[in-house]
mmCIF file of C-alpha atoms and ligand atoms in Angstrom:
data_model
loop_
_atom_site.group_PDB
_atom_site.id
_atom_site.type_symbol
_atom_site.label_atom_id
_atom_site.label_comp_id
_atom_site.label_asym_id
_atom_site.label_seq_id
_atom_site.Cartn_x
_atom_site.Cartn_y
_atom_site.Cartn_z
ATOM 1 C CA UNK A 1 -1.823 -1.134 34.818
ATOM 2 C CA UNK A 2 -2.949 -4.279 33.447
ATOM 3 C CA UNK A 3 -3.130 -5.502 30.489
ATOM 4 C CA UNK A 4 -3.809 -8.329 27.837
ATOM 5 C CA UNK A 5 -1.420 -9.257 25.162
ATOM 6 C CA UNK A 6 -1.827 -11.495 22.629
ATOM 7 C CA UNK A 7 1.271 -13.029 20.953
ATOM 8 C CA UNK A 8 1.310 -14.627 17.440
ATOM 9 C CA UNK A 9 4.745 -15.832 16.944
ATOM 10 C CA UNK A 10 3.999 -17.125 13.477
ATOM 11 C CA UNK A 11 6.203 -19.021 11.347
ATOM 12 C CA UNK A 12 10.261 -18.992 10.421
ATOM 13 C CA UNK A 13 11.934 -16.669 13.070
ATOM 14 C CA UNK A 14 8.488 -15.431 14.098
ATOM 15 C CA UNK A 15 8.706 -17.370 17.800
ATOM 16 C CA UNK A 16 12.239 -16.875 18.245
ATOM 17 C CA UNK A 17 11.844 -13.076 17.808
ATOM 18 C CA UNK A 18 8.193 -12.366 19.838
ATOM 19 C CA UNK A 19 10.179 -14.701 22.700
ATOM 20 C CA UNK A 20 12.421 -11.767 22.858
ATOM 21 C CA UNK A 21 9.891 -9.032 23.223
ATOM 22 C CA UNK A 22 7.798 -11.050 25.475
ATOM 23 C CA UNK A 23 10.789 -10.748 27.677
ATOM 24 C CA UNK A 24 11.504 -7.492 27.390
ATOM 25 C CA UNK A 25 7.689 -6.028 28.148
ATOM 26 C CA UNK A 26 7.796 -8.491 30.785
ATOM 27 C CA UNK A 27 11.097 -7.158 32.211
ATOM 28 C CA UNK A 28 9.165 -3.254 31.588
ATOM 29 C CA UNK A 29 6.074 -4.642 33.803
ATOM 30 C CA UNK A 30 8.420 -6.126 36.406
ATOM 31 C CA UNK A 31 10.474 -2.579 37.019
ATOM 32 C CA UNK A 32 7.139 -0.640 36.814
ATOM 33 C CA UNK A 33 4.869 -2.632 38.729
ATOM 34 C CA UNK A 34 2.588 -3.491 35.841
ATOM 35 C CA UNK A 35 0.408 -6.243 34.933
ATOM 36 C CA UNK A 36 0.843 -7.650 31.506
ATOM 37 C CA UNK A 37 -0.940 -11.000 30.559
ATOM 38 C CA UNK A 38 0.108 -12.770 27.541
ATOM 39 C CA UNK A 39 -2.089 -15.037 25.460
ATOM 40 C CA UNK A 40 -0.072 -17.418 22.266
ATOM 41 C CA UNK A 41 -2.606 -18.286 19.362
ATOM 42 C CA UNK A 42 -2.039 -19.080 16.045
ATOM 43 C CA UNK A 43 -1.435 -17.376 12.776
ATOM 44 C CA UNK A 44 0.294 -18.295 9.398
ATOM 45 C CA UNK A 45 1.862 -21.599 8.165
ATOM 46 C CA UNK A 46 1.383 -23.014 11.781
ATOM 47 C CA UNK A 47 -2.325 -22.227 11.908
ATOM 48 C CA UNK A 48 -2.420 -24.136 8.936
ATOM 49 C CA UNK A 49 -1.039 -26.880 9.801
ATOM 50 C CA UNK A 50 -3.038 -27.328 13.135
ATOM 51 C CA UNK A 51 -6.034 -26.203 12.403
ATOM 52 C CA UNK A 52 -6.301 -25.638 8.210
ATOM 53 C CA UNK A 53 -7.300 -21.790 8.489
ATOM 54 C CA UNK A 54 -4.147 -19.030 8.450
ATOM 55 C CA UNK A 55 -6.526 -16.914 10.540
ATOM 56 C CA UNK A 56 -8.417 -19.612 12.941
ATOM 57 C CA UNK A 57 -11.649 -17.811 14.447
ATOM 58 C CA UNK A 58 -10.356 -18.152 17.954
ATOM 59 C CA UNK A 59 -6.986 -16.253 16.874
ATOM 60 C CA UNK A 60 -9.324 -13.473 15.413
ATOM 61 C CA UNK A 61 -11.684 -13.507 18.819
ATOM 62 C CA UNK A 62 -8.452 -13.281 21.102
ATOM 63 C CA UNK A 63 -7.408 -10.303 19.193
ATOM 64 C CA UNK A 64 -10.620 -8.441 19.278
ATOM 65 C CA UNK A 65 -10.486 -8.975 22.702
ATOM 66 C CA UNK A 66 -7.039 -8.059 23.843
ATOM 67 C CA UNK A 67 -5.418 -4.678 24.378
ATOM 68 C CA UNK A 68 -2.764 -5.222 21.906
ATOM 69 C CA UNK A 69 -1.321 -8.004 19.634
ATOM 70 C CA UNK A 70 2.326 -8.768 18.883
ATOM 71 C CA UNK A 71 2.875 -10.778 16.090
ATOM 72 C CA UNK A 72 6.603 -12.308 14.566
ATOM 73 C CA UNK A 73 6.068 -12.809 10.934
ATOM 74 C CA UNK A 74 4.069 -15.255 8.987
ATOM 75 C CA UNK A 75 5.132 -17.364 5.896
ATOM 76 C CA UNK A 76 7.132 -19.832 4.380
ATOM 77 C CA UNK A 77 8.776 -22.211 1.906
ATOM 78 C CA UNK A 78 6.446 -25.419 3.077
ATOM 79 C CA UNK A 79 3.196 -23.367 2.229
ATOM 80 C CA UNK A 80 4.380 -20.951 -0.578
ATOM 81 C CA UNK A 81 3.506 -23.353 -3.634
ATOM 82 C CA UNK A 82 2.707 -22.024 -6.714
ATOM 83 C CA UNK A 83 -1.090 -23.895 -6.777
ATOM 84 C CA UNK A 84 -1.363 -23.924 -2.573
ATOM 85 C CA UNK A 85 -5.442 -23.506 -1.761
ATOM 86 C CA UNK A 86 -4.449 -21.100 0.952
ATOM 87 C CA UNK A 87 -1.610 -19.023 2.315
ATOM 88 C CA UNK A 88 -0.215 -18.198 5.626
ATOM 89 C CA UNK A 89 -0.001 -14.551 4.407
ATOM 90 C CA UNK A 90 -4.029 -14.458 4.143
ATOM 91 C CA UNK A 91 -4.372 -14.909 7.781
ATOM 92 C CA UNK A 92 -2.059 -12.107 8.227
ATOM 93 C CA UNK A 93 -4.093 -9.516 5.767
ATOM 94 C CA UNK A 94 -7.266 -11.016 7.245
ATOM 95 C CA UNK A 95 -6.249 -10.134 10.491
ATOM 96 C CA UNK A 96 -5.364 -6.483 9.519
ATOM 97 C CA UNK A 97 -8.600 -6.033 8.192
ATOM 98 C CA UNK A 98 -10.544 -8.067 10.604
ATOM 99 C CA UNK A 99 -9.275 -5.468 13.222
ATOM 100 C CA UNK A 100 -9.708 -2.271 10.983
ATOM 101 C CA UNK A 101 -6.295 -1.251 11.442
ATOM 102 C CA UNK A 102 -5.829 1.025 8.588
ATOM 103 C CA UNK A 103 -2.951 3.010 9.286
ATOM 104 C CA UNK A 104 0.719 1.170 9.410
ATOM 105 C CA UNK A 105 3.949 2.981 11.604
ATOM 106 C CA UNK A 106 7.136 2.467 9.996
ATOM 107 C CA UNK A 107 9.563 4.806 11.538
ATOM 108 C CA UNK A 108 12.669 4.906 10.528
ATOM 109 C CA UNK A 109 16.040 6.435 12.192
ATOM 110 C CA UNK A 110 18.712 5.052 11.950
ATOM 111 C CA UNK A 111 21.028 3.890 14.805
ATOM 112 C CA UNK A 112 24.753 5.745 15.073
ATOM 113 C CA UNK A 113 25.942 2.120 16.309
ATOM 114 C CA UNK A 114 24.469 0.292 13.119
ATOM 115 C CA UNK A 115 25.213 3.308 10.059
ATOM 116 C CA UNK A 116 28.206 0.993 9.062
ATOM 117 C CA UNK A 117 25.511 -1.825 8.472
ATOM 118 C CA UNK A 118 24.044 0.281 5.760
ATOM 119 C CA UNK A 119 24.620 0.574 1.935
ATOM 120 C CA UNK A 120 24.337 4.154 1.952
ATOM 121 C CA UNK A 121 27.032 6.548 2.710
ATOM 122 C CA UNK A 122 27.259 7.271 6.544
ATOM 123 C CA UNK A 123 27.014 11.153 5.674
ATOM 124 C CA UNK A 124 23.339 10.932 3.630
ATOM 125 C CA UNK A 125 22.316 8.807 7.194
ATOM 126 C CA UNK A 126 22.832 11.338 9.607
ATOM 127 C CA UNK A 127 20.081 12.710 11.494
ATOM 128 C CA UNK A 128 17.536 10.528 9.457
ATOM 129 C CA UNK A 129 14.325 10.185 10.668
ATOM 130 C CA UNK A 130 11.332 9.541 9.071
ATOM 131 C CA UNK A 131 7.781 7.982 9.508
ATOM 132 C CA UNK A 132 5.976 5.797 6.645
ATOM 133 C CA UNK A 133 2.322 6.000 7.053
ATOM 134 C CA UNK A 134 1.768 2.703 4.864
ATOM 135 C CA UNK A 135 -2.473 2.531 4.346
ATOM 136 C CA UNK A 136 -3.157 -0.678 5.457
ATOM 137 C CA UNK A 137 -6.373 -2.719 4.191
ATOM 138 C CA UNK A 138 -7.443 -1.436 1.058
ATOM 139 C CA UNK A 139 -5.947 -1.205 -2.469
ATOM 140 C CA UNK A 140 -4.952 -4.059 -4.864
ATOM 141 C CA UNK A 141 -3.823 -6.363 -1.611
ATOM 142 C CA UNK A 142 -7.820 -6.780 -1.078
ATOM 143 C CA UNK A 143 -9.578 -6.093 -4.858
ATOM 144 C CA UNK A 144 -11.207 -8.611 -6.107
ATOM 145 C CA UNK A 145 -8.637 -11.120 -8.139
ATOM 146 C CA UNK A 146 -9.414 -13.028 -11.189
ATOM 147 C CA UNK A 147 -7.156 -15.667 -12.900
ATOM 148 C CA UNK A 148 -8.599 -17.325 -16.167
ATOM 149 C CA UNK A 149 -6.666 -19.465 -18.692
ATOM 150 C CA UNK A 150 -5.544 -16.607 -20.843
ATOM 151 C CA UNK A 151 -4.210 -14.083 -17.492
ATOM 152 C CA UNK A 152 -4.637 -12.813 -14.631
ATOM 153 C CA UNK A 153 -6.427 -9.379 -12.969
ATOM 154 C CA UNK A 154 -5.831 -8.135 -9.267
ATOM 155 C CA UNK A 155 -8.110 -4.978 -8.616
ATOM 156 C CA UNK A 156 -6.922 -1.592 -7.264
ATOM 157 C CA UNK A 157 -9.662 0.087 -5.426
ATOM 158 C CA UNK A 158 -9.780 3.157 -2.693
ATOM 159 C CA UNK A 159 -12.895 5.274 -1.606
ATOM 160 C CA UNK A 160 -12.401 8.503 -0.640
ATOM 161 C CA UNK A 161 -13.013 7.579 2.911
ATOM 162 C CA UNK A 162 -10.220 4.942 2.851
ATOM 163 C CA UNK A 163 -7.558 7.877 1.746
ATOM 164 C CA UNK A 164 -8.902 10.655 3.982
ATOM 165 C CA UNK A 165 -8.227 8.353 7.482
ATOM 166 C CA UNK A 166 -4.958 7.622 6.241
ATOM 167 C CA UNK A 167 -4.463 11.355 5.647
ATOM 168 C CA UNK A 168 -5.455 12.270 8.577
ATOM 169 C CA UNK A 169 -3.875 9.673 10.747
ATOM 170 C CA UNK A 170 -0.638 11.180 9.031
ATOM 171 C CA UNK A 171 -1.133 14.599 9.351
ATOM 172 C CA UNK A 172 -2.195 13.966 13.293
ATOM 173 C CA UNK A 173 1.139 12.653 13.714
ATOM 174 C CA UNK A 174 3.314 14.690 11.892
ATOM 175 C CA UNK A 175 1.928 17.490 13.995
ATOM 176 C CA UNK A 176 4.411 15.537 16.814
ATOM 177 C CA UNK A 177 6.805 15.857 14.251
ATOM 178 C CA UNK A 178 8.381 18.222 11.452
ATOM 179 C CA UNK A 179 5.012 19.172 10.609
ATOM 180 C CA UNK A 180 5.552 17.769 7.263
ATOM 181 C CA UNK A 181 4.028 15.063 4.941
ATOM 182 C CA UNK A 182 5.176 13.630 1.601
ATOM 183 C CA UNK A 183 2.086 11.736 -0.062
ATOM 184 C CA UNK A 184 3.264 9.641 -2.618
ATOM 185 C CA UNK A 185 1.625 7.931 -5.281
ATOM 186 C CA UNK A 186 1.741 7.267 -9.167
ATOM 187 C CA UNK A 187 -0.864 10.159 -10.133
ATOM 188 C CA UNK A 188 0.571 10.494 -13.997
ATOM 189 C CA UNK A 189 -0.878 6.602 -14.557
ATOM 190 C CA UNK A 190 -3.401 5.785 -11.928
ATOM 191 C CA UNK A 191 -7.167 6.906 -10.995
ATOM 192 C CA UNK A 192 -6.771 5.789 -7.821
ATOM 193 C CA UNK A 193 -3.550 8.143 -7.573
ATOM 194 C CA UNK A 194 -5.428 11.099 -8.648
ATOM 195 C CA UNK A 195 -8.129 10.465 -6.673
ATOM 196 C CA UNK A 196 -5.227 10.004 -3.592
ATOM 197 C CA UNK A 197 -3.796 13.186 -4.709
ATOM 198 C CA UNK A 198 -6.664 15.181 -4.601
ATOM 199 C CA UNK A 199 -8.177 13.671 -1.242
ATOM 200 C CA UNK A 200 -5.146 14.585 0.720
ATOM 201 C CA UNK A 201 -4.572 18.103 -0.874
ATOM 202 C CA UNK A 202 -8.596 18.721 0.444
ATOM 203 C CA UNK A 203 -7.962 17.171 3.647
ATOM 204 C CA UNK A 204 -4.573 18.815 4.743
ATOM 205 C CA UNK A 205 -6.493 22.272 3.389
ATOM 206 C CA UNK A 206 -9.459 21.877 5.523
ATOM 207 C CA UNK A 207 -7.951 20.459 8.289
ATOM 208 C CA UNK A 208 -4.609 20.839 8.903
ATOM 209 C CA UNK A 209 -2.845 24.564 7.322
ATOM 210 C CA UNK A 210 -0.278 24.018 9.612
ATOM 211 C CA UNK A 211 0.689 20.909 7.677
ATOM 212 C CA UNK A 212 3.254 21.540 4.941
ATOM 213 C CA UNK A 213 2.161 18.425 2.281
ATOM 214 C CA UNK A 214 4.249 17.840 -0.914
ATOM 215 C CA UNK A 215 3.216 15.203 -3.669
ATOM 216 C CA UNK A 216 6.078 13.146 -4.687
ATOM 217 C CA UNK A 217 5.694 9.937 -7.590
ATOM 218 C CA UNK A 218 6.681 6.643 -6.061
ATOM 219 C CA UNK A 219 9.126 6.220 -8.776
ATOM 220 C CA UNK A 220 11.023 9.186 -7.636
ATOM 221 C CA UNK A 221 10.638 8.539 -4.002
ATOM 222 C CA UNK A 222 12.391 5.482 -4.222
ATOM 223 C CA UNK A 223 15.208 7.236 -5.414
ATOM 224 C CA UNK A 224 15.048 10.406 -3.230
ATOM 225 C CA UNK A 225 14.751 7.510 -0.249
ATOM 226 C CA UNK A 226 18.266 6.727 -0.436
ATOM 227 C CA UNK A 227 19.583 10.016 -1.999
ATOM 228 C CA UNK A 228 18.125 12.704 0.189
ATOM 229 C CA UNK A 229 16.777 10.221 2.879
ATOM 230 C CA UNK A 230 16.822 13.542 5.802
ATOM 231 C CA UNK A 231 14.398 15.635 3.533
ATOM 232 C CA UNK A 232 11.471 13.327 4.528
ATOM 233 C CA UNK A 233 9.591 13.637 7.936
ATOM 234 C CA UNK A 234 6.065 11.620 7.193
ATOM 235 C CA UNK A 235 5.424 9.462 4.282
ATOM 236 C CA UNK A 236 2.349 8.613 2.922
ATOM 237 C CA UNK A 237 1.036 6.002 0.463
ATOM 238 C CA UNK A 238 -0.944 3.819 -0.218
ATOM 239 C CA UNK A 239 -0.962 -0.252 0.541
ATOM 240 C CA UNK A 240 1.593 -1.664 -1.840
ATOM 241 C CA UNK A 241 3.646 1.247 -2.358
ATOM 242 C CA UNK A 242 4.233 1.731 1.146
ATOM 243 C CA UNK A 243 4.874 -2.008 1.625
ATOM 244 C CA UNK A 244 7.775 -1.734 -1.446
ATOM 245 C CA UNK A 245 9.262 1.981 0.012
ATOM 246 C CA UNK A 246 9.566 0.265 3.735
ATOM 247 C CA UNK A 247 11.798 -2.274 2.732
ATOM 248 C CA UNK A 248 13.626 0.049 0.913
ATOM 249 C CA UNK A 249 13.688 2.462 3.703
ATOM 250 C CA UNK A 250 15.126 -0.711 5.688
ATOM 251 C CA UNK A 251 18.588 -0.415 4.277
ATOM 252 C CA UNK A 252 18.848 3.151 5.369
ATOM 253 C CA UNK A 253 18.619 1.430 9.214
ATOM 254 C CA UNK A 254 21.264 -1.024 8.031
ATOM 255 C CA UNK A 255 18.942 -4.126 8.132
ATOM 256 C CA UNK A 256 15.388 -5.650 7.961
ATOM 257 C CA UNK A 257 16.166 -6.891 11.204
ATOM 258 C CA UNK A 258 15.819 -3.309 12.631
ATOM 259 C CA UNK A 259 12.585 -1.588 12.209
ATOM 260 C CA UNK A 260 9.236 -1.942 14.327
ATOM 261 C CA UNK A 261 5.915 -1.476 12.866
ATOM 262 C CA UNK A 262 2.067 -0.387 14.746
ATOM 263 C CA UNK A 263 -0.924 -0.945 12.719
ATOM 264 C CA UNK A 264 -3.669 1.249 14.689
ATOM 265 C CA UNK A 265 -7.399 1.622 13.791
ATOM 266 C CA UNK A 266 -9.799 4.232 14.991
ATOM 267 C CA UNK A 267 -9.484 2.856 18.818
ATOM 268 C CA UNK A 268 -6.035 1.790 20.948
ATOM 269 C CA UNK A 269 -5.775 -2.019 19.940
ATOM 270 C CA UNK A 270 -3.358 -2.384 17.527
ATOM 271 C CA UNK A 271 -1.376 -4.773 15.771
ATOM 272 C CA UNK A 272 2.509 -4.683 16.770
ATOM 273 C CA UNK A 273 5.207 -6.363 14.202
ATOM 274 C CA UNK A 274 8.681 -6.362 12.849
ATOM 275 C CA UNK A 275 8.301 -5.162 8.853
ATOM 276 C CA UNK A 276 10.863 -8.371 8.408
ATOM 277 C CA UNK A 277 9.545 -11.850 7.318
ATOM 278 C CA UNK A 278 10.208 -15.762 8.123
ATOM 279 C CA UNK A 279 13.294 -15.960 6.995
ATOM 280 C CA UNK A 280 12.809 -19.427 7.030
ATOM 281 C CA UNK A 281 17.089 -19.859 6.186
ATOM 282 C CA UNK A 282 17.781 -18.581 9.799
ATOM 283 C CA UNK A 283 15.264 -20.347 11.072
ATOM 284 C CA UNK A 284 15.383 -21.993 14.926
ATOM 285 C CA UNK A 285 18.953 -21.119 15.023
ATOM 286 C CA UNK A 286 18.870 -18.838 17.634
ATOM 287 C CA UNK A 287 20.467 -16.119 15.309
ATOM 288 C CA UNK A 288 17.679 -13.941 14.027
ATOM 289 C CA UNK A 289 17.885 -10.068 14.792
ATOM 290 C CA UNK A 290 15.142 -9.226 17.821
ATOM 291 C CA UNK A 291 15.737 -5.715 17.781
ATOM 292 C CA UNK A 292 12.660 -5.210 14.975
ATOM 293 C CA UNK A 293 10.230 -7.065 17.321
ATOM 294 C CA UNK A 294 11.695 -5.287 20.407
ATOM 295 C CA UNK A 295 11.245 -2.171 18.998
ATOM 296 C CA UNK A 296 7.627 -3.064 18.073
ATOM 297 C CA UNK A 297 7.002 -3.910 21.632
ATOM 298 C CA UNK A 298 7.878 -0.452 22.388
ATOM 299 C CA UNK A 299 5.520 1.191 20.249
ATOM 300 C CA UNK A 300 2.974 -1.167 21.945
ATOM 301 C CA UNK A 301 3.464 0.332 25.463
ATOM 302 C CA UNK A 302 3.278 4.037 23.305
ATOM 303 C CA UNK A 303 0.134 3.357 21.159
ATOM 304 C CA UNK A 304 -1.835 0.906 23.059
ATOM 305 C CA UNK A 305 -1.130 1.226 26.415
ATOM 306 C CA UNK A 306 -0.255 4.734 26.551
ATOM 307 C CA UNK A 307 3.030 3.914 28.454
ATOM 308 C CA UNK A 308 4.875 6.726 26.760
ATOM 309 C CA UNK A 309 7.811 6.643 29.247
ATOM 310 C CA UNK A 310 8.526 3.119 29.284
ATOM 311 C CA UNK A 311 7.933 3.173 25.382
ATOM 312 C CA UNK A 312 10.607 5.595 25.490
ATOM 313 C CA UNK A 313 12.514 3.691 28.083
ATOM 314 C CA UNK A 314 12.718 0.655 25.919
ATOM 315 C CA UNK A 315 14.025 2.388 22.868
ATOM 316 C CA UNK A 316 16.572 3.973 25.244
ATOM 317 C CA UNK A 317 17.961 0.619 26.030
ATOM 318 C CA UNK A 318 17.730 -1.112 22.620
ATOM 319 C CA UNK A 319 20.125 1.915 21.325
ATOM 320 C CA UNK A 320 22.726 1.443 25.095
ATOM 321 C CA UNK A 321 22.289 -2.067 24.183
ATOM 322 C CA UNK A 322 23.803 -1.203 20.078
ATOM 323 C CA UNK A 323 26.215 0.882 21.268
ATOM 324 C CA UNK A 324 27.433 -1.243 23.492
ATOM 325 C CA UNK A 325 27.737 -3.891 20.318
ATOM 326 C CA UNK A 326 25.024 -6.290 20.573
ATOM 327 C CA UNK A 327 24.856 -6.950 17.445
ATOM 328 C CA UNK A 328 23.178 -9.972 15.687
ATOM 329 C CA UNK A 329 25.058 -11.676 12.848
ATOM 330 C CA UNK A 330 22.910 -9.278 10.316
ATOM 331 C CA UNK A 331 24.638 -6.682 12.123
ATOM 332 C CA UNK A 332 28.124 -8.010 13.069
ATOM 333 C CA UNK A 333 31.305 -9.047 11.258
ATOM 334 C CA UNK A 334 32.135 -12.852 11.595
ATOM 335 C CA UNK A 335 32.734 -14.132 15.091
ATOM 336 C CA UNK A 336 31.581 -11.030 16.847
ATOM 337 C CA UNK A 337 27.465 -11.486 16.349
ATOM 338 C CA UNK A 338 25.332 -12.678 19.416
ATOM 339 C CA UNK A 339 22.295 -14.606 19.408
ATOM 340 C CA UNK A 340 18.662 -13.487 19.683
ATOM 341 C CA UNK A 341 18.814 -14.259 23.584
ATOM 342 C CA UNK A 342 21.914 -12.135 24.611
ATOM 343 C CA UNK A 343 20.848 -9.366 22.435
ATOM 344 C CA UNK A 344 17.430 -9.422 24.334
ATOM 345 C CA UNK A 345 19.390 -9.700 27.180
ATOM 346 C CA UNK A 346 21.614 -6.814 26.794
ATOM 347 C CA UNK A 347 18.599 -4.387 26.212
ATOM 348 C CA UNK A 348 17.010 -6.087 29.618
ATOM 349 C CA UNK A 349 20.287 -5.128 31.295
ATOM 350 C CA UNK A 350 19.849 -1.465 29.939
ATOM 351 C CA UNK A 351 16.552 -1.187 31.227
ATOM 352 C CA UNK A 352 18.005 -0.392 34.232
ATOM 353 C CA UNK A 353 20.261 2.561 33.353
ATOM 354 C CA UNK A 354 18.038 3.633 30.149
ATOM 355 C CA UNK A 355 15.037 4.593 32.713
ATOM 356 C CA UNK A 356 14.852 5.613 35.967
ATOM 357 C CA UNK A 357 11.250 5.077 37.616
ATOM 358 C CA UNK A 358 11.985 8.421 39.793
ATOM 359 C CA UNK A 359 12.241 10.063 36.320
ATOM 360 C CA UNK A 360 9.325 7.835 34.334
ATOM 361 C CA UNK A 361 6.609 9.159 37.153
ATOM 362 C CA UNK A 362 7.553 12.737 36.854
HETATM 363 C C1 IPM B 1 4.753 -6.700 5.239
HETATM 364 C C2 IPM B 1 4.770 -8.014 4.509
HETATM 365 C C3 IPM B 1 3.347 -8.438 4.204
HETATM 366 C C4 IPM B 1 2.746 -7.380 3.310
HETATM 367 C C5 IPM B 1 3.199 -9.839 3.599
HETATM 368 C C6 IPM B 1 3.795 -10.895 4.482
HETATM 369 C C7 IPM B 1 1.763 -10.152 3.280
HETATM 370 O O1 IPM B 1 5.554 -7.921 3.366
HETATM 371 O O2 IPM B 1 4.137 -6.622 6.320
HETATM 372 O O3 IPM B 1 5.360 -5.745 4.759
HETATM 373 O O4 IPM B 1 2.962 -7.408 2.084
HETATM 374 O O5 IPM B 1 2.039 -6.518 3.821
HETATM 375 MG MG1 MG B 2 6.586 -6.083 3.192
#
């Protein structure tokens, strides 16, 4: 097939990290005889600094005219000043909501190669594997803010039609799953959580009985998250709970540096990122973790392009390519860490053993 990608890399370890990808959906198109066409524009820090806009029009019209985006992360010490007029992180929300893309992916299963990485005790890790359904472009990220000399407001808003998508999105997808969602919200303080509550009790009622849906606080759930991590199939929440509980659910992985994200809509463009920032210390070093973006890249072939076996084929070689040790300095003890490169490298070099095309076709 062919089809048109457009790549942000961003700020920080944004380039370094899509440059990765890049090669490994090229290296998927080369075994599989597809065309992919990739298309850089700006976003972030960068965009501001060329062009004075975080979200330039002609990044927004490439978007809304590609199949899928891939995008490295956005953000950074030069631009994060307390009084700065504008902020590479409002190009990346405007984008989100310039392209509808509601619902945000952020599975999470841990690696067997990479449970030493993590906090948590190996035994709690086992056999993780969850899904955050984060909602994407509504709640307190886009209310209306106010700042006067006394305080400050930000506004926490959802419509019923806003929470029922989500829902929905969730429940469609746990039905590839467990068959099981955990909505969490904060619905002993918050109208909007009751309103949450209620909206996805009707919804899974009407629409989906053979959906088992618990309500669990978001206090709680950060605790159960690292206590009782393999009781969770599909989370989810709302905007900035989900964006809070992902980078908690990180740690279960082992690092940030890990897990992929998809941010779909209503059609198949979507918006494809690492849930890890700038991280504008490692920057241009050569040293930042691709496997996040990689991963991403995968769930691009799945969700956009439909390519569910190479989707599958790519997360294949990512974990050959961890249990083989590529590890990134996140990942590694002193000395033993490889750079972004070889990592991507290594998973290229699994391509060939992780998929077979014989087997991909059938
Ligand atoms: C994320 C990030 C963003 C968010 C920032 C960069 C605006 O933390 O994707 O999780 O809060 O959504
Ligand atoms: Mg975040």
């Amino acid at each position: 097939m062919h089809a048109d990608i457009v790549v942000l890399p961003g700020d920080g370890i944004g380039p370094e990290v899509t440059a990765a990808a890049v090669a490994v959906l090229q290296a998927v198109a080369d075994r599989h005889g597809h065309r992919f066409a990739f298309a850089e524009h700006d976003i972030g820090g960068i965009a501001i600094d060329r062009h004075g806009d975080p979200l330039p029009a002609a990044t927004l019209d490439a978007c809304r005219n590609a199949d899928a985006v891939l995008l490295g992360a956005v953000g950074g010490p030069k631009w994060s000043a307390p009084n700065a007029p504008v902020r590479p992180e409002q190009g990346l929300l405007a984008l989100r909501r310039g392209l509808g893309l509601y619902a945000n992916l952020r599975p999470v299963q841990p690696h067997p190669a990479t449970l030493g990485a993590s906090p948590i005790k190996p035994h709690l890790l086992a056999g993780v594997d969850l899904l955050v359904v984060r909602e994407l472009t509504g709640g307190i990220y886009f209310g209306d803010k106010t700042r006067d000399a006394e305080g400050a407001s930000d506004l926490c808003r959802y419509s019923v039609a806003e929470i029922e998508r989500v829902v929905r999105r969730a429940c469609t997808l746990a039905r590839g799953r467990r068959r099981h969602v955990t909505s969490v919200d904060k619905a002993n303080v918050l109208e909007t959580s009751r309103l949450w509550r209620e909206t996805a009790e009707r919804v899974v009622g009407e629409e989906f009985p053979d959906v088992t849906l618990e309500h669990q606080l978001v206090d709680s759930m950060a605790m159960h998250l690292l206590s009782r991590p393999r009781a969770y199939d599909v989370i989810v929440t709302e905007n900035m709970f989900g964006d809070i509980l992902t980078d908690e659910a990180s740690m279960l992985a082992g690092s940030m540096g890990l897990l992929p994200s998809a941010s779909l809509g209503d059609g198949d463009r979507g918006l494809y990122e690492p849930i890890h920032g700038s991280a504008p210390d490692i920057a241009g070093r050569g040293i930042a973790n691709p496997v996040g973006a990689i991963l991403s890249a995968a769930l691009l072939l799945r969700h956009s392009l439909r390519l569910e076996a190479e989707a599958v084929c790519v997360e294949r070689a990512v974990g050959a390519a961890l249990d083989a040790g590529a590890f990134t300095a996140d990942l590694a003890g002193d000395g033993r860490a490889l750079g972004t490169e070889a990592v991507a490298a290594a998973v290229i070099d699994a391509l060939a053993t992780a998929c077979h095309v014989s087997e991909l076709r059938d």
